[in-house]
mmCIF file of C-alpha atoms in Angstrom:
data_model
loop_
_atom_site.group_PDB
_atom_site.id
_atom_site.type_symbol
_atom_site.label_atom_id
_atom_site.label_comp_id
_atom_site.label_asym_id
_atom_site.label_seq_id
_atom_site.Cartn_x
_atom_site.Cartn_y
_atom_site.Cartn_z
ATOM 1 C CA MET A 1347 0.000 0.000 0.000
ATOM 2 C CA MET A 1348 1.271 3.466 -0.866
ATOM 3 C CA VAL A 1349 2.270 5.828 1.977
ATOM 4 C CA SER A 1350 -0.384 8.300 0.785
ATOM 5 C CA ALA A 1351 -3.033 5.616 1.146
ATOM 6 C CA LEU A 1352 -1.922 4.963 4.722
ATOM 7 C CA ILE A 1353 -2.188 8.678 5.512
ATOM 8 C CA GLU A 1354 -5.627 8.758 3.945
ATOM 9 C CA ARG A 1355 -6.915 5.771 5.949
ATOM 10 C CA GLU A 1356 -5.568 6.932 9.305
ATOM 11 C CA LEU A 1357 -6.850 10.494 9.031
ATOM 12 C CA THR A 1358 -10.246 9.775 7.516
ATOM 13 C CA ASP A 1359 -10.999 7.416 10.404
ATOM 14 C CA SER A 1360 -11.443 10.546 12.558
ATOM 15 C CA LEU A 1361 -13.107 13.146 10.344
ATOM 16 C CA PRO A 1362 -13.354 16.075 10.485
ATOM 17 C CA ILE A 1363 -9.630 16.770 10.583
ATOM 18 C CA ARG A 1364 -8.754 19.363 13.218
ATOM 19 C CA SER A 1365 -5.844 21.493 14.537
ATOM 20 C CA GLY A 1366 -5.006 23.450 11.384
ATOM 21 C CA VAL A 1367 -7.077 25.375 8.852
ATOM 22 C CA PHE A 1368 -7.945 24.692 5.227
ATOM 23 C CA VAL A 1369 -8.324 27.871 3.171
ATOM 24 C CA ALA A 1370 -10.415 27.204 0.071
ATOM 25 C CA VAL A 1371 -9.952 29.816 -2.653
ATOM 26 C CA VAL A 1372 -12.895 29.833 -5.048
ATOM 27 C CA GLY A 1373 -14.424 32.061 -7.679
ATOM 28 C CA PRO A 1374 -15.221 32.293 -11.383
ATOM 29 C CA SER A 1375 -12.586 31.867 -14.070
ATOM 30 C CA GLY A 1376 -10.948 35.212 -14.762
ATOM 31 C CA ALA A 1377 -11.386 36.514 -11.223
ATOM 32 C CA GLY A 1378 -7.654 36.160 -10.577
ATOM 33 C CA LYS A 1379 -7.495 33.402 -7.981
ATOM 34 C CA ASP A 1380 -3.994 32.328 -8.982
ATOM 35 C CA THR A 1381 -2.873 35.969 -9.025
ATOM 36 C CA VAL A 1382 -4.058 36.541 -5.462
ATOM 37 C CA ILE A 1383 -2.554 33.254 -4.282
ATOM 38 C CA GLY A 1384 0.721 34.171 -6.001
ATOM 39 C CA TYR A 1385 0.741 37.512 -4.189
ATOM 40 C CA ALA A 1386 0.334 35.708 -0.862
ATOM 41 C CA LYS A 1387 3.170 33.298 -1.690
ATOM 42 C CA GLN A 1388 5.519 36.230 -2.124
ATOM 43 C CA ARG A 1389 4.078 38.075 0.870
ATOM 44 C CA PHE A 1390 4.639 35.090 3.182
ATOM 45 C CA ALA A 1391 7.802 33.647 1.644
ATOM 46 C CA GLY A 1392 9.499 31.492 4.261
ATOM 47 C CA GLU A 1393 6.387 31.183 6.465
ATOM 48 C CA THR A 1394 6.466 27.512 7.452
ATOM 49 C CA ARG A 1395 2.931 27.473 8.832
ATOM 50 C CA LEU A 1396 1.481 28.065 5.355
ATOM 51 C CA GLU A 1397 1.170 25.267 2.789
ATOM 52 C CA PHE A 1398 0.288 26.432 -0.731
ATOM 53 C CA VAL A 1399 -1.135 23.298 -2.311
ATOM 54 C CA ARG A 1400 0.067 22.260 -5.767
ATOM 55 C CA ARG A 1401 -2.874 20.700 -7.569
ATOM 56 C CA VAL A 1402 -2.819 17.682 -9.885
ATOM 57 C CA ILE A 1403 -4.785 18.240 -13.109
ATOM 58 C CA THR A 1404 -5.389 16.190 -16.247
ATOM 59 C CA ARG A 1405 -4.153 19.134 -18.327
ATOM 60 C CA PRO A 1406 -0.609 19.909 -19.499
ATOM 61 C CA SER A 1407 1.036 22.747 -17.609
ATOM 62 C CA ASP A 1408 1.824 25.881 -19.627
ATOM 63 C CA THR A 1409 2.876 29.472 -19.035
ATOM 64 C CA ALA A 1410 -0.701 30.709 -19.444
ATOM 65 C CA SER A 1411 -2.071 28.644 -16.543
ATOM 66 C CA GLU A 1412 -1.150 27.871 -12.954
ATOM 67 C CA ASP A 1413 1.899 25.822 -12.124
ATOM 68 C CA HIS A 1414 0.499 22.371 -11.409
ATOM 69 C CA ASP A 1415 1.342 18.687 -11.675
ATOM 70 C CA THR A 1416 -0.062 16.825 -14.651
ATOM 71 C CA LEU A 1417 -1.395 13.282 -14.981
ATOM 72 C CA ALA A 1418 -3.109 11.593 -17.903
ATOM 73 C CA ASP A 1419 -6.678 10.423 -17.247
ATOM 74 C CA ALA A 1420 -5.714 6.786 -16.679
ATOM 75 C CA ALA A 1421 -2.825 7.686 -14.365
ATOM 76 C CA PHE A 1422 -5.058 10.058 -12.417
ATOM 77 C CA ALA A 1423 -7.675 7.315 -11.914
ATOM 78 C CA GLU A 1424 -4.965 4.908 -10.736
ATOM 79 C CA ALA A 1425 -3.563 7.493 -8.303
ATOM 80 C CA GLU A 1426 -7.053 8.162 -6.940
ATOM 81 C CA ALA A 1427 -7.640 4.454 -6.381
ATOM 82 C CA ASP A 1428 -4.323 4.258 -4.500
ATOM 83 C CA GLY A 1429 -5.391 7.040 -2.120
ATOM 84 C CA ALA A 1430 -3.035 9.673 -3.517
ATOM 85 C CA PHE A 1431 -5.563 12.489 -3.121
ATOM 86 C CA SER A 1432 -7.363 14.070 -0.198
ATOM 87 C CA LEU A 1433 -10.053 15.380 -2.543
ATOM 88 C CA CYS A 1434 -10.898 15.081 -6.255
ATOM 89 C CA TRP A 1435 -13.424 16.739 -8.541
ATOM 90 C CA ASP A 1436 -14.347 17.147 -12.199
ATOM 91 C CA ALA A 1437 -14.736 20.503 -13.968
ATOM 92 C CA HIS A 1438 -14.685 21.699 -17.578
ATOM 93 C CA GLY A 1439 -13.828 18.240 -18.885
ATOM 94 C CA LEU A 1440 -10.797 17.883 -16.595
ATOM 95 C CA ARG A 1441 -10.027 16.071 -13.351
ATOM 96 C CA TYR A 1442 -8.518 17.862 -10.366
ATOM 97 C CA GLY A 1443 -6.931 16.462 -7.222
ATOM 98 C CA LEU A 1444 -5.363 17.710 -3.996
ATOM 99 C CA PRO A 1445 -2.463 15.564 -2.679
ATOM 100 C CA ALA A 1446 -3.194 13.356 0.335
ATOM 101 C CA ASP A 1447 -0.524 15.069 2.415
ATOM 102 C CA VAL A 1448 -2.830 18.101 2.663
ATOM 103 C CA ASP A 1449 -4.682 16.151 5.349
ATOM 104 C CA TRP A 1450 -1.417 15.593 7.227
ATOM 105 C CA ALA A 1451 -0.580 19.319 7.040
ATOM 106 C CA VAL A 1452 -3.945 20.377 8.479
ATOM 107 C CA ALA A 1453 -3.882 17.654 11.140
ATOM 108 C CA ASN A 1454 -0.476 18.974 12.247
ATOM 109 C CA GLY A 1455 -1.630 22.558 12.710
ATOM 110 C CA HIS A 1456 -0.664 24.048 9.360
ATOM 111 C CA VAL A 1457 -2.760 26.307 7.136
ATOM 112 C CA ALA A 1458 -3.316 24.707 3.719
ATOM 113 C CA VAL A 1459 -4.285 27.047 0.870
ATOM 114 C CA ALA A 1460 -5.778 25.676 -2.334
ATOM 115 C CA ASN A 1461 -7.675 26.812 -5.402
ATOM 116 C CA VAL A 1462 -10.770 24.598 -5.538
ATOM 117 C CA SER A 1463 -14.161 24.357 -7.196
ATOM 118 C CA ARG A 1464 -17.120 25.908 -5.415
ATOM 119 C CA ALA A 1465 -18.926 22.591 -5.897
ATOM 120 C CA VAL A 1466 -16.637 20.843 -3.377
ATOM 121 C CA ILE A 1467 -17.237 23.269 -0.495
ATOM 122 C CA PRO A 1468 -19.777 20.909 1.180
ATOM 123 C CA ALA A 1469 -17.215 18.082 1.051
ATOM 124 C CA LEU A 1470 -14.525 20.342 2.492
ATOM 125 C CA ARG A 1471 -16.827 21.387 5.354
ATOM 126 C CA GLU A 1472 -17.238 17.718 6.227
ATOM 127 C CA ARG A 1473 -13.546 16.930 5.917
ATOM 128 C CA TYR A 1474 -11.974 19.871 7.799
ATOM 129 C CA ALA A 1475 -13.239 21.208 11.115
ATOM 130 C CA ASN A 1476 -11.669 24.614 10.459
ATOM 131 C CA LEU A 1477 -12.494 25.851 6.966
ATOM 132 C CA ALA A 1478 -12.126 29.368 5.585
ATOM 133 C CA VAL A 1479 -13.691 29.991 2.177
ATOM 134 C CA VAL A 1480 -12.294 32.946 0.224
ATOM 135 C CA GLU A 1481 -14.360 33.882 -2.812
ATOM 136 C CA ILE A 1482 -12.395 35.946 -5.336
ATOM 137 C CA THR A 1483 -14.715 37.981 -7.553
ATOM 138 C CA ALA A 1484 -14.502 40.654 -10.237
ATOM 139 C CA LYS A 1485 -16.940 42.780 -12.215
ATOM 140 C CA PRO A 1486 -18.589 40.929 -15.153
ATOM 141 C CA GLU A 1487 -16.897 43.101 -17.751
ATOM 142 C CA ILE A 1488 -13.509 42.441 -16.154
ATOM 143 C CA LEU A 1489 -14.146 38.691 -16.133
ATOM 144 C CA ALA A 1490 -15.140 38.758 -19.803
ATOM 145 C CA GLU A 1491 -12.045 40.741 -20.744
ATOM 146 C CA ARG A 1492 -9.687 38.409 -18.883
ATOM 147 C CA LEU A 1493 -11.282 35.255 -20.271
ATOM 148 C CA ALA A 1494 -11.136 36.620 -23.827
ATOM 149 C CA ALA A 1495 -7.464 37.491 -23.371
ATOM 150 C CA ARG A 1496 -6.677 33.856 -22.566
ATOM 151 C CA GLY A 1497 -7.824 32.789 -26.008
ATOM 152 C CA ARG A 1498 -8.846 29.331 -24.815
ATOM 153 C CA GLU A 1499 -12.575 29.641 -25.548
ATOM 154 C CA SER A 1500 -14.922 31.090 -28.138
ATOM 155 C CA ARG A 1501 -17.076 34.128 -27.338
ATOM 156 C CA GLY A 1502 -20.075 31.826 -26.852
ATOM 157 C CA GLU A 1503 -18.163 29.621 -24.423
ATOM 158 C CA VAL A 1504 -16.999 32.671 -22.456
ATOM 159 C CA LEU A 1505 -20.559 33.973 -22.164
ATOM 160 C CA ALA A 1506 -21.810 30.553 -21.081
ATOM 161 C CA ARG A 1507 -19.098 30.337 -18.427
ATOM 162 C CA LEU A 1508 -19.999 33.774 -17.080
ATOM 163 C CA ALA A 1509 -23.684 32.846 -16.957
ATOM 164 C CA ARG A 1510 -22.925 29.705 -14.942
ATOM 165 C CA SER A 1511 -20.776 31.676 -12.512
ATOM 166 C CA ALA A 1512 -23.495 34.275 -11.955
ATOM 167 C CA ASN A 1513 -25.862 31.554 -10.733
ATOM 168 C CA VAL A 1514 -23.509 30.266 -8.006
ATOM 169 C CA LYS A 1515 -23.918 31.933 -4.626
ATOM 170 C CA LEU A 1516 -21.883 31.094 -1.544
ATOM 171 C CA THR A 1517 -23.141 31.797 1.949
ATOM 172 C CA GLY A 1518 -22.016 31.045 5.464
ATOM 173 C CA PRO A 1519 -19.993 32.548 8.309
ATOM 174 C CA ASP A 1520 -16.827 30.947 6.907
ATOM 175 C CA VAL A 1521 -17.064 32.837 3.564
ATOM 176 C CA THR A 1522 -15.035 35.986 2.815
ATOM 177 C CA SER A 1523 -15.594 37.753 -0.515
ATOM 178 C CA ILE A 1524 -12.762 39.745 -2.106
ATOM 179 C CA ASP A 1525 -13.229 41.924 -5.207
ATOM 180 C CA ASN A 1526 -10.205 41.630 -7.494
ATOM 181 C CA SER A 1527 -11.388 43.995 -10.218
ATOM 182 C CA GLY A 1528 -8.616 46.520 -9.597
ATOM 183 C CA ASP A 1529 -5.061 46.619 -8.265
ATOM 184 C CA ARG A 1530 -3.964 43.112 -7.274
ATOM 185 C CA GLN A 1531 -2.214 44.501 -4.188
ATOM 186 C CA VAL A 1532 -5.538 45.596 -2.702
ATOM 187 C CA ALA A 1533 -7.086 42.145 -3.126
ATOM 188 C CA GLY A 1534 -3.786 40.516 -2.175
ATOM 189 C CA GLU A 1535 -3.604 42.338 1.147
ATOM 190 C CA ARG A 1536 -7.183 41.413 2.002
ATOM 191 C CA PHE A 1537 -6.321 37.801 1.296
ATOM 192 C CA ALA A 1538 -3.142 38.116 3.364
ATOM 193 C CA GLU A 1539 -5.254 39.251 6.322
ATOM 194 C CA VAL A 1540 -7.415 36.110 6.006
ATOM 195 C CA LEU A 1541 -4.266 33.990 6.101
ATOM 196 C CA ARG A 1542 -2.935 35.837 9.152
ATOM 197 C CA LYS A 1543 -6.173 35.123 11.001
ATOM 198 C CA ALA A 1544 -6.035 31.462 9.927
ATOM 199 C CA MET A 1545 -2.481 31.136 11.248
ATOM 200 C CA ALA A 1546 -3.447 32.815 14.517
ATOM 201 C CA PHE A 1547 -6.406 30.451 14.883
ATOM 202 C CA SER A 1548 -4.179 27.463 14.179
ATOM 203 C CA ASP A 1549 -1.662 28.641 16.795
ATOM 204 C CA LEU A 1550 -4.484 28.952 19.333
ATOM 205 C CA SER A 1551 -5.765 25.466 18.521
ATOM 206 C CA ASP A 1552 -2.318 24.040 19.258
ATOM 207 C CA MET A 1553 -2.496 25.519 22.765
ATOM 208 C CA ILE A 1554 -5.845 23.985 23.644
#
């Protein structure tokens, strides 16, 4: 049995996982989630309490997208069966996974930060006792402009994506909304404050 599978079995026997905090970064395509996360990485360089999760995606990595690990569909399915992921989901014809050691990080009092789909928030709330959801948003015209600049989709596909995003609403005391329509430093500092609070909460949990 793979080490990741052992981690998975031991931790999931006592869900929800406690001690640390999982920070779920969500929002529509074009809102700038990776930009805000990248700002925080630079802002907290060397901060050992923060774990910025590198996702596994069934899409080749390129300079126009986030830096992630890539697996073919069959290899992804095999890794999932072996317990290599703490959480998986499907979106836009692709498969996404978070490494199993995310569970270990949270269980050991760290703050794990990951870009995830809004559809998996219920699963995250069941898996992690301390969850902070950060919704990155932007004005519709800004989203449309950014998506068009990527050149990955037709105008019709961009409009359909925006329509789907408009129908998704997140609520709850664990949700923080950040508008990233303007200067990335403004949104980045708001996100940095969420991470500071998460680290402080994690430190307090270790003392209890």
